[in-house]
């Protein structure tokens, strides 16, 4: 405030004119700051008005517990009037609180002076106050009468968006009862924010859980008790009512609802389980009320990252808002609340496992990924969920508990590609394999012995699979040495060996096996071939001694037997390339350009061989006819 500002020290029964004064800030700059940098939308002006009114009533009731708690809003023709029955203001309060940025317009300390009242009883703590209303208003007029000084005359404060304001006292008749009335006149282009429909919608959005009687005209705003605090005839009725509330609030019907009652943190609310799967990377947003007032609809850090399958709505009196009061301040309190809410969701899951298996199965059918994310860090959760979490295995979709009961060794692969290579063959050999290539699955399989002592877990690689395949009689393999030499020579440029084994099922002629190390070496070699001299030298120095990929030919397969009896090395090479390409396709491996070229070359080669044979046969037949 300007140090020359004059203030009336005695109440007056007639209007007392005052000379205009100016704010200590550039108000136009402040409005730009509020609208473009601090607040996400002009809509928050109404929250500021409601917070002023609620805090004023809270302050008055601290001294007068039976004081009325009423807030009334009246909107028409580009104007808004807000009345409250709060503690009110004296002329001194007006000068010191409403006109100065940086000191609380909510009067948590000043107005409640002498009252044993902690600051946490008030919603706002950042001193922006009524000035935030200049985001939508060109003029603000406040008429107030103090409940703490009942003999003081009502005071009127009128401010314009050019930064000037006036203060004067009014007759007692201008405000017979303690409280405050705020009048707004819309800025040019902002009239829509002061329409009755918009004001009612905003008031219900922000203030539905406020502890006082708030109305817009005759329309009720508050709706208490909150849906999660209401009594219901039965748990089923409660679930139905909460599901209806979720649909009205978030637009979906939840799979289930989870109580979020943390008394020590002053939190009451509910988490709604999404009815469809979402990506774990998608940041969940939640609706948070602070002492009944909506703080944000987009709180992202409220729950642990693994709880991405729920949307929350809650009311709290312990969390700290940021300066804009549109998000939560990251501090130790929020971290403790996040942990406590995560524990509530964890308890709900274990409760379903113990007493509601049908509901748990329905939940896991949609959100098993979220539970797996939790279980990999929480051994107790893994132990609880073992009979329920689904995994892809060579025995079908099973839980790890069921799979471990069937197989003395739990083999697993780390990638989907590795699983597809070996699944059919391993199953035919009686080797059980878990596909650990999906998100979190390999971590959970490796953690299995920690919650199921005695379980043996082993990663399945190409050598293990080959070891389970039957060796061919040495004499038979020796007889096929020429065939194997021709086949190996053909695939050597592709860094692939050829071995002969006997295995089931008989319908599989060849199996392509490699491991991550072999694939890495193959990728390095390809990069080396395509690099310039400098990079080729660098990549060459990284050459590894890892085992190469291998094409395992099935000696029991009739096609392999016929191919191995061929005497033409060129035809053997073409057939070998075809078997290699077909094995890659069966394993659903992504094809490199060299693999695609090989498939095309072998296909054309086989067609040429087949049509050449038919041509010869036709020619010989014709010659015989002549």
Coordinates of C-alpha atoms in Angstrom, one line a residue, residues 258 260 262 267 271 274 278-286 299-312 314 319 328 330 333-347 349 369-371 373-378 381 440:
X258 CA -11.8 -49.6 -3.5
X260 CA -9.4 -45.2 0.4
X262 CA -6.5 -43.2 5.6
X267 CA -8.1 -38.9 3.5
X271 CA -10.6 -45.7 -6.3
X274 CA -11.0 -49.2 -15.0
X278 CA -4.5 -49.2 -20.3
X279 CA -0.8 -48.8 -21.0
X280 CA 1.4 -48.8 -17.8
X281 CA 3.2 -45.8 -19.4
X282 CA -0.1 -43.8 -19.4
X283 CA -0.1 -41.4 -16.5
X284 CA -3.3 -41.9 -14.5
X285 CA -5.0 -38.7 -13.4
X286 CA -7.1 -38.4 -10.2
X299 CA -3.4 -35.2 -10.0
X300 CA -0.8 -37.6 -11.4
X301 CA 1.5 -38.3 -8.5
X302 CA -1.1 -39.5 -6.0
X303 CA -0.7 -43.2 -6.4
X304 CA 2.3 -45.5 -7.1
X305 CA 3.1 -46.0 -10.7
X306 CA 2.0 -49.6 -10.7
X307 CA -1.6 -48.6 -9.8
X308 CA -2.3 -47.3 -13.3
X309 CA -5.5 -49.4 -13.5
X310 CA -7.6 -47.1 -11.1
X311 CA -8.9 -43.6 -11.1
X312 CA -9.4 -41.9 -7.7
X314 CA -10.8 -38.2 -2.6
X319 CA -1.8 -32.5 1.3
X328 CA -0.1 -31.2 -5.4
X330 CA 5.7 -33.1 -3.9
X333 CA 3.5 -35.9 3.2
X334 CA 2.5 -36.7 -0.4
X335 CA 5.1 -39.6 -0.5
X336 CA 3.6 -41.0 2.7
X337 CA 0.0 -40.7 1.4
X338 CA 1.1 -42.3 -1.9
X339 CA 2.4 -45.3 0.0
X340 CA -0.7 -45.5 2.2
X341 CA -3.0 -45.5 -0.7
X342 CA -0.9 -48.1 -2.5
X343 CA -1.3 -50.3 0.6
X344 CA -5.1 -49.9 0.4
X345 CA -5.1 -51.1 -3.2
X346 CA -2.8 -54.0 -2.3
X347 CA -5.1 -55.0 0.5
X349 CA -6.3 -57.4 -4.1
X369 CA -0.2 -56.4 -16.2
X370 CA -0.6 -54.0 -13.3
X371 CA -0.6 -56.8 -10.7
X373 CA 4.2 -54.9 -12.0
X374 CA 3.4 -54.8 -8.3
X375 CA 4.3 -58.4 -7.7
X376 CA 7.8 -58.1 -9.1
X377 CA 8.7 -55.7 -6.3
X378 CA 6.4 -57.2 -3.6
X381 CA 1.9 -60.0 -3.4
X440 CA 7.5 -58.3 -16.3

